[in-house]
Amino acid sequence: MDVKAYMANVGQQARAASRDMGKASTGKKNQALLEMAEAIEAGRAILMAENQKDLDNGAANGLEPALLDRLELTPGRIDTMIEGLQQVAALPDPVGEITDLNYRPSGIQVGKMRVPLGVIGIIYESRPNVTVEAASLCLKSGNATVLRGGSEAIHSNQAIALCINEGLKKAGLPVAAVQVIETTDRAAVGELITMPEYVDVIVPRGGKGLIERISNDAKVPVIKHLDGICHVYIDGSADLDKAVSVAVNAKTQRYGTCNTLETLLVAESVAADVLPRLAQEYQAKGVELRGCEKVQAIISSANAATEEDWGTEYLAPVLAIKVVADIDEAIAHINQYSSQHTESIITESYTLANRFLREVDSSSVMVNASTRFADGFEYGLGAEIGISTDKLHARGPVGLEGLTSQKFIVLGDGHIRG
């Protein structure tokens, strides 16, 4: 295959489809989403059979357990895909929304209209459910999208692509509005990220190495986060039952996600009370604990944490724990080592909760809640295209609004400038 020519053709089709999508009615877009959901429901057996091929190949090729977990399409994850499509269909359509319309002294009206970005390239690893999430959000926000999944999920992604194509056809929308790259050749990624004439923005989802490469080589804007070094801080005023419940969930509900807890900070005033309880819970779940000297003095089984541990995204049953003097030290630690993804404070103090919300510089900041909630679906966005830790153009979970831009509109009645 001539990858360069293939990708140029994909880009041309996507650009043409983006013009049709930009003017597609809300009804048509919603119909396509619901038709996709029905196709996935009808194709469950095929999806799981194709996914099993990928799982078998991944195991044979020595894929890490965290990546195999992301790769698997369980019945529950298929249910979530269908629910996500239905939820996105039920969301308000942001395209064409007019805001801030005001009269100027000259008599003209000036406002802003929300518009699609155009063509969005999505590059991702392992998780085949991303194919549906990305397609649904791009479609509803009036964009065309080019999806390039990892070679380890090629069978799953192509099976999902057939369901997506069926939905687009039944709704009378261009099939090229959602294109799933058919080749596993890595050169396709290089072409996709260097086609500004066809692609308006790139969203990479995967390991740090992939995202760094994309960010360094792309010739189009990139919406990204490099990793998820997430923190929970248990304050001295915390309800310790809440603290144990949240800290255990944040770490153990799933290990291989970017919003999983990686470093636990505990106020010195409650460390002796809460750490033994936490150690019992974590050890029952097979979590390796790595702690500072004060942690080791309380939890004898904890291994010594190194400087490297504070900046590590484990994506595994390993947790770094540090005892801190107070909220000042906690915030200082977070702002030094965090990847600006998600941080949570467990506290009963309204004042300290507000301080934490204001002073922690991350894309999601929480009070008395698990970091695992940092997810577009949980935030009511339907699904998410990804999570951005940048400050432009979008920050946090990126849903429909993050996949649009705004243009100024001016309304007059023959007005001229004097």
Coordinates of C-alpha atoms in Angstrom, one line a residue:
M1 CA 0.0 0.0 0.0
D2 CA 1.2 3.5 -0.8
V3 CA 0.5 5.0 2.6
K4 CA 1.0 8.6 1.6
A5 CA -1.5 8.4 -1.3
Y6 CA -3.9 6.4 0.9
M7 CA -3.8 9.0 3.7
A8 CA -4.1 11.9 1.2
N9 CA -7.3 10.3 -0.2
V10 CA -8.6 9.8 3.4
G11 CA -7.9 13.5 4.1
Q12 CA -9.6 14.7 1.0
Q13 CA -12.7 12.6 1.8
A14 CA -12.7 13.8 5.3
R15 CA -12.5 17.5 4.3
A16 CA -15.4 17.1 1.9
A17 CA -17.5 15.2 4.5
S18 CA -16.8 17.9 7.1
R19 CA -18.6 20.5 4.9
D20 CA -21.6 18.3 4.8
M21 CA -21.4 17.6 8.5
G22 CA -21.2 21.3 9.3
K23 CA -24.6 21.9 7.9
A24 CA -26.2 18.6 8.9
S25 CA -29.4 18.9 11.0
T26 CA -29.5 17.9 14.6
G27 CA -32.2 15.3 13.7
K28 CA -29.9 13.6 11.1
K29 CA -27.0 13.5 13.5
N30 CA -29.1 12.0 16.3
Q31 CA -30.6 9.5 14.0
A32 CA -27.1 8.4 12.9
L33 CA -26.0 8.0 16.6
L34 CA -29.1 5.9 17.5
E35 CA -28.7 3.7 14.4
M36 CA -25.0 3.1 15.4
A37 CA -26.2 2.0 18.8
E38 CA -28.7 -0.4 17.3
A39 CA -26.0 -1.8 15.0
I40 CA -23.7 -2.4 17.9
E41 CA -26.4 -4.1 19.9
A42 CA -27.2 -6.4 16.9
G43 CA -23.5 -7.1 16.3
R44 CA -22.5 -8.0 19.9
A45 CA -21.4 -11.5 19.1
I46 CA -19.3 -10.4 16.1
L47 CA -17.7 -7.6 18.2
M48 CA -16.7 -9.9 21.0
A49 CA -15.4 -12.5 18.6
E50 CA -13.2 -9.9 16.8
N51 CA -12.1 -8.5 20.1
Q52 CA -11.1 -12.0 21.2
K53 CA -8.7 -12.2 18.2
D54 CA -7.1 -9.0 19.4
L55 CA -6.8 -10.3 23.0
D56 CA -5.3 -13.6 21.9
N57 CA -2.8 -11.8 19.7
G58 CA -2.0 -9.3 22.5
A59 CA -1.3 -12.1 25.0
A60 CA 0.8 -13.9 22.5
N61 CA 2.8 -10.8 21.9
G62 CA 3.4 -10.1 25.6
L63 CA 1.1 -7.1 25.9
E64 CA 1.1 -5.8 29.5
P65 CA -1.9 -6.6 31.7
A66 CA -2.9 -3.0 32.0
L67 CA -3.0 -2.7 28.2
L68 CA -4.9 -6.0 27.8
D69 CA -7.4 -4.7 30.3
R70 CA -7.9 -1.6 28.1
L71 CA -8.2 -3.7 25.0
E72 CA -11.0 -6.0 26.3
L73 CA -14.5 -5.4 25.2
T74 CA -16.6 -7.0 28.0
P75 CA -20.4 -7.1 27.8
G76 CA -20.5 -4.3 30.3
R77 CA -18.2 -2.1 28.1
I78 CA -20.3 -2.8 25.1
D79 CA -23.3 -1.7 27.2
T80 CA -21.4 1.5 28.0
M81 CA -20.7 2.2 24.4
I82 CA -24.4 1.9 23.5
E83 CA -25.4 4.0 26.4
G84 CA -22.8 6.6 25.4
L85 CA -24.2 6.9 21.9
Q86 CA -27.7 7.3 23.3
Q87 CA -26.6 9.9 25.8
V88 CA -24.7 11.9 23.2
A89 CA -27.9 11.8 21.0
A90 CA -29.8 13.3 23.9
L91 CA -27.4 16.1 24.5
P92 CA -28.1 19.6 23.2
D93 CA -26.5 20.3 19.8
P94 CA -23.9 23.1 20.3
V95 CA -23.5 23.9 16.6
G96 CA -25.1 27.2 15.7
E97 CA -25.6 28.4 19.2
I98 CA -25.4 32.2 19.4
T99 CA -24.2 33.9 22.6
D100 CA -23.2 37.3 23.8
L101 CA -25.3 39.1 21.2
N102 CA -25.3 42.8 22.1
Y103 CA -25.9 46.2 20.4
R104 CA -22.9 48.4 19.9
P105 CA -23.1 52.2 19.9
S106 CA -22.9 52.1 16.1
G107 CA -26.2 50.2 16.0
I108 CA -24.8 46.9 14.9
Q109 CA -25.3 43.7 16.9
V110 CA -22.2 41.6 17.7
G111 CA -22.2 38.1 19.0
K112 CA -20.6 34.7 18.8
M113 CA -21.8 31.5 17.0
R114 CA -20.5 28.1 17.9
V115 CA -19.1 26.2 14.9
P116 CA -17.4 22.8 14.3
L117 CA -13.6 22.6 14.2
G118 CA -13.7 20.7 10.9
V119 CA -11.7 17.5 10.6
I120 CA -10.4 15.9 13.8
G121 CA -7.7 13.2 13.7
I122 CA -7.8 10.8 16.7
I123 CA -4.8 8.5 17.4
Y124 CA -5.2 6.0 20.2
E125 CA -3.9 2.8 21.6
S126 CA -5.6 -0.4 22.9
R127 CA -9.1 0.8 23.9
P128 CA -11.5 0.0 21.0
N129 CA -14.4 1.7 22.8
V130 CA -12.6 5.0 22.0
T131 CA -13.7 4.4 18.4
V132 CA -17.3 4.8 19.4
E133 CA -16.7 7.6 21.8
A134 CA -14.7 9.6 19.3
A135 CA -17.1 9.0 16.4
S136 CA -20.1 10.0 18.5
L137 CA -18.7 13.3 19.8
C138 CA -17.2 14.3 16.5
L139 CA -20.5 13.5 14.7
K140 CA -22.7 15.4 17.1
S141 CA -20.4 18.4 17.1
G142 CA -20.6 18.6 13.3
N143 CA -17.1 17.4 12.6
A144 CA -15.6 14.8 10.4
T145 CA -13.1 12.5 12.0
V146 CA -10.2 10.2 11.0
L147 CA -9.6 7.5 13.6
R148 CA -6.3 5.6 13.8
G149 CA -6.4 2.9 16.5
G150 CA -3.5 0.8 17.6
S151 CA -2.5 -2.3 15.7
E152 CA -3.3 -4.4 18.7
A153 CA -7.0 -3.5 18.3
I154 CA -7.3 -3.7 14.5
H155 CA -10.0 -6.5 14.4
S156 CA -12.1 -4.8 17.1
N157 CA -11.9 -1.4 15.5
Q158 CA -12.8 -2.6 12.0
A159 CA -15.8 -4.4 13.4
I160 CA -16.9 -1.3 15.2
A161 CA -16.3 0.8 12.0
L162 CA -18.9 -1.4 10.2
C163 CA -21.5 -0.5 12.8
I164 CA -20.6 3.2 12.5
N165 CA -20.8 3.1 8.7
E166 CA -24.2 1.5 8.9
G167 CA -25.5 4.2 11.2
L168 CA -24.2 7.0 8.9
K169 CA -25.8 5.3 5.8
K170 CA -29.2 4.9 7.4
A171 CA -29.2 8.5 8.4
G172 CA -28.2 9.7 5.0
L173 CA -24.9 11.2 6.1
P174 CA -21.6 10.8 4.3
V175 CA -19.8 7.6 5.3
A176 CA -16.5 9.5 5.0
A177 CA -17.6 11.6 8.1
V178 CA -16.0 8.8 10.2
Q179 CA -13.1 6.9 8.7
V180 CA -11.2 4.3 10.6
I181 CA -7.7 3.8 9.1
E182 CA -7.4 0.3 7.7
T183 CA -3.6 -0.1 7.7
T184 CA -1.5 -0.8 10.8
D185 CA 1.5 0.8 9.1
R186 CA 2.9 3.5 11.5
A187 CA 3.6 5.7 8.6
A188 CA -0.1 6.5 8.5
V189 CA 0.3 8.3 11.8
G190 CA 3.1 10.5 10.4
E191 CA 0.9 11.4 7.5
L192 CA -2.2 12.1 9.6
I193 CA -0.4 14.6 11.9
T194 CA 1.3 16.5 9.0
M195 CA -1.7 17.2 6.8
P196 CA -2.9 20.7 7.9
E197 CA -4.7 21.1 4.6
Y198 CA -7.0 18.3 5.6
V199 CA -6.9 18.0 9.4
D200 CA -7.7 20.8 11.8
V201 CA -6.7 19.2 15.1
I202 CA -5.2 16.0 16.5
V203 CA -6.2 14.2 19.7
P204 CA -3.7 11.5 20.8
R205 CA -4.9 9.0 23.4
G206 CA -2.4 6.5 24.7
G207 CA 1.0 6.1 26.4
K208 CA 3.3 9.0 27.2
G209 CA 5.7 8.0 24.4
L210 CA 3.0 8.1 21.7
I211 CA 1.7 11.5 22.9
E212 CA 5.2 13.0 23.1
R213 CA 5.9 11.9 19.6
I214 CA 2.7 13.3 18.3
S215 CA 3.2 16.6 20.1
N216 CA 6.7 17.0 18.8
D217 CA 6.0 16.0 15.2
A218 CA 2.5 17.4 14.5
K219 CA 2.0 20.3 12.1
V220 CA -1.6 20.8 13.4
P221 CA -2.8 21.7 16.9
V222 CA -2.9 18.9 19.5
I223 CA -5.3 18.4 22.4
K224 CA -3.6 16.2 24.9
H225 CA -2.4 15.1 28.3
L226 CA 0.9 13.2 28.7
D227 CA 0.1 11.2 31.8
G228 CA -2.2 11.0 34.9
I229 CA -0.2 11.4 38.1
C230 CA -3.3 11.9 40.3
H231 CA -3.3 12.8 44.0
V232 CA -5.7 12.4 46.9
Y233 CA -4.9 14.5 50.0
I234 CA -6.5 13.4 53.3
D235 CA -6.7 16.5 55.4
G236 CA -6.5 16.6 59.2
S237 CA -10.3 17.5 59.4
A238 CA -11.3 14.5 57.1
D239 CA -14.0 12.1 58.0
L240 CA -11.8 9.0 58.0
D241 CA -14.5 6.6 56.9
K242 CA -14.9 8.8 53.8
A243 CA -11.2 9.0 53.4
V244 CA -10.7 5.3 53.4
S245 CA -13.6 4.7 51.0
V246 CA -12.5 7.4 48.5
A247 CA -8.7 6.5 48.6
V248 CA -9.3 2.8 48.1
N249 CA -11.8 3.4 45.2
A250 CA -9.5 6.0 43.5
K251 CA -6.7 3.4 43.4
T252 CA -8.3 0.1 43.0
Q253 CA -11.5 0.5 41.0
R254 CA -9.3 0.2 37.9
Y255 CA -5.6 0.4 37.7
G256 CA -4.9 1.1 34.0
T257 CA -6.6 4.5 33.6
C258 CA -5.3 8.0 33.6
N259 CA -7.6 9.1 36.5
T260 CA -6.4 6.4 38.9
L261 CA -4.8 7.6 42.1
E262 CA -1.0 7.3 42.0
T263 CA 0.2 9.3 45.1
L264 CA -1.7 9.6 48.4
L265 CA -0.9 12.5 50.7
V266 CA -1.9 12.2 54.4
A267 CA -1.9 15.0 57.0
E268 CA 0.4 14.2 59.8
S269 CA -2.3 14.7 62.4
V270 CA -4.4 11.8 61.2
A271 CA -1.7 9.6 59.7
A272 CA -1.5 7.2 62.6
D273 CA -5.2 6.7 62.6
V274 CA -5.9 6.3 58.9
L275 CA -2.8 4.7 57.4
P276 CA -3.3 1.3 59.2
R277 CA -6.8 1.1 58.0
L278 CA -5.8 2.0 54.4
A279 CA -2.9 -0.5 54.5
Q280 CA -5.3 -3.3 55.4
E281 CA -7.6 -2.5 52.5
Y282 CA -4.8 -2.0 50.0
Q283 CA -2.9 -5.2 51.0
A284 CA -6.2 -7.2 50.7
K285 CA -6.3 -6.0 47.1
G286 CA -2.7 -6.8 46.4
V287 CA -1.5 -3.2 46.2
E288 CA 2.2 -2.5 46.8
L289 CA 2.8 0.5 49.0
R290 CA 5.8 2.7 48.8
G291 CA 6.1 5.4 51.5
C292 CA 8.2 8.1 53.0
E293 CA 10.0 7.4 56.3
K294 CA 6.9 8.5 58.3
V295 CA 4.7 6.1 56.4
Q296 CA 7.2 3.2 56.9
A297 CA 7.1 3.9 60.6
I298 CA 3.4 3.3 60.6
I299 CA 3.1 0.7 57.9
S300 CA 5.9 -1.8 58.4
S301 CA 5.3 -3.6 55.2
A302 CA 5.6 -0.4 53.0
N303 CA 8.7 -0.2 50.8
A304 CA 10.8 3.0 50.7
A305 CA 9.6 5.6 48.2
T306 CA 12.2 7.3 46.1
E307 CA 12.1 10.7 44.4
E308 CA 11.1 9.0 41.2
D309 CA 8.0 7.5 42.8
W310 CA 6.4 11.0 43.3
G311 CA 6.5 11.6 39.5
T312 CA 5.5 8.1 38.3
E313 CA 2.2 7.0 36.7
Y314 CA 2.2 3.3 37.6
L315 CA -1.0 2.2 35.9
A316 CA -0.6 -0.8 38.2
P317 CA -1.3 -1.9 41.8
V318 CA 1.4 0.3 43.2
L319 CA 0.8 3.4 45.3
A320 CA 3.1 6.0 46.6
I321 CA 2.2 7.5 50.0
K322 CA 3.6 10.6 51.8
V323 CA 2.8 12.1 55.1
V324 CA 2.7 15.9 54.9
A325 CA 2.4 18.6 57.6
D326 CA -0.7 20.3 56.3
I327 CA -2.6 21.6 53.3
D328 CA 0.3 24.0 52.4
E329 CA 2.7 21.1 52.0
A330 CA 0.1 19.0 50.2
I331 CA -0.6 21.7 47.6
A332 CA 3.1 22.4 47.1
H333 CA 3.8 18.7 46.5
I334 CA 0.9 18.4 44.1
N335 CA 1.9 21.5 42.1
Q336 CA 5.4 20.2 41.9
Y337 CA 4.8 16.6 40.9
S338 CA 1.3 16.5 39.4
S339 CA 0.7 16.1 35.7
Q340 CA -2.2 18.6 36.1
H341 CA -4.8 15.9 35.5
T342 CA -7.0 15.3 38.7
E343 CA -6.5 15.9 42.4
S344 CA -8.9 15.4 45.3
I345 CA -9.0 16.6 48.9
I346 CA -10.8 14.7 51.7
T347 CA -11.9 17.3 54.3
E348 CA -14.8 18.5 56.4
S349 CA -13.4 22.1 56.3
Y350 CA -15.3 24.4 53.8
T351 CA -12.4 26.9 54.0
L352 CA -9.7 24.3 53.2
A353 CA -11.8 22.8 50.4
N354 CA -12.1 26.2 48.8
R355 CA -8.4 26.8 49.1
F356 CA -7.7 23.5 47.5
L357 CA -10.1 24.2 44.6
R358 CA -8.5 27.6 44.0
E359 CA -4.8 26.8 44.5
V360 CA -4.3 23.4 42.9
D361 CA -3.4 23.9 39.2
S362 CA -5.0 20.9 37.6
S363 CA -7.7 20.3 35.0
S364 CA -10.0 18.6 37.5
V365 CA -10.0 19.4 41.2
M366 CA -12.4 17.6 43.6
V367 CA -13.6 17.6 47.2
N368 CA -14.6 14.4 48.9
A369 CA -14.8 12.4 45.7
S370 CA -12.7 9.7 43.9
T371 CA -10.4 10.8 41.1
R372 CA -12.0 8.1 39.1
F373 CA -14.9 10.5 38.4
A374 CA -12.7 12.5 36.1
D375 CA -14.3 11.2 33.0
G376 CA -16.5 12.8 30.3
F377 CA -19.3 10.2 30.8
E378 CA -19.4 10.9 34.6
Y379 CA -19.3 14.6 34.0
G380 CA -22.4 14.4 31.8
L381 CA -20.6 15.0 28.5
G382 CA -21.9 11.8 27.1
A383 CA -18.5 10.4 26.2
E384 CA -15.2 12.2 26.0
I385 CA -12.7 12.6 23.1
G386 CA -9.9 12.8 25.7
I387 CA -8.7 14.7 28.6
S388 CA -6.6 17.9 28.1
T389 CA -4.2 19.2 30.7
D390 CA -3.3 22.1 28.4
K391 CA -4.9 25.5 29.0
L392 CA -5.8 26.1 25.3
H393 CA -8.1 25.3 23.5
A394 CA -9.9 23.0 26.0
R395 CA -9.1 21.8 29.5
G396 CA -10.2 18.7 31.4
P397 CA -12.5 16.1 29.8
V398 CA -13.2 17.2 26.2
G399 CA -16.8 16.8 25.2
L400 CA -19.0 18.4 22.5
E401 CA -18.2 22.0 23.3
G402 CA -14.5 21.3 23.3
L403 CA -14.8 20.1 19.7
T404 CA -16.2 23.3 18.5
S405 CA -15.0 26.9 18.2
Q406 CA -16.6 30.2 18.0
K407 CA -16.8 32.9 15.3
F408 CA -18.0 36.4 15.6
I409 CA -21.2 37.3 13.8
V410 CA -22.3 40.9 13.1
L411 CA -25.9 41.8 12.3
G412 CA -26.7 45.1 10.7
D413 CA -29.4 46.9 8.6
G414 CA -27.3 48.7 6.0
H415 CA -24.9 50.0 8.7
I416 CA -21.7 51.7 7.4
R417 CA -18.8 52.9 9.4
G418 CA -18.3 56.6 9.6

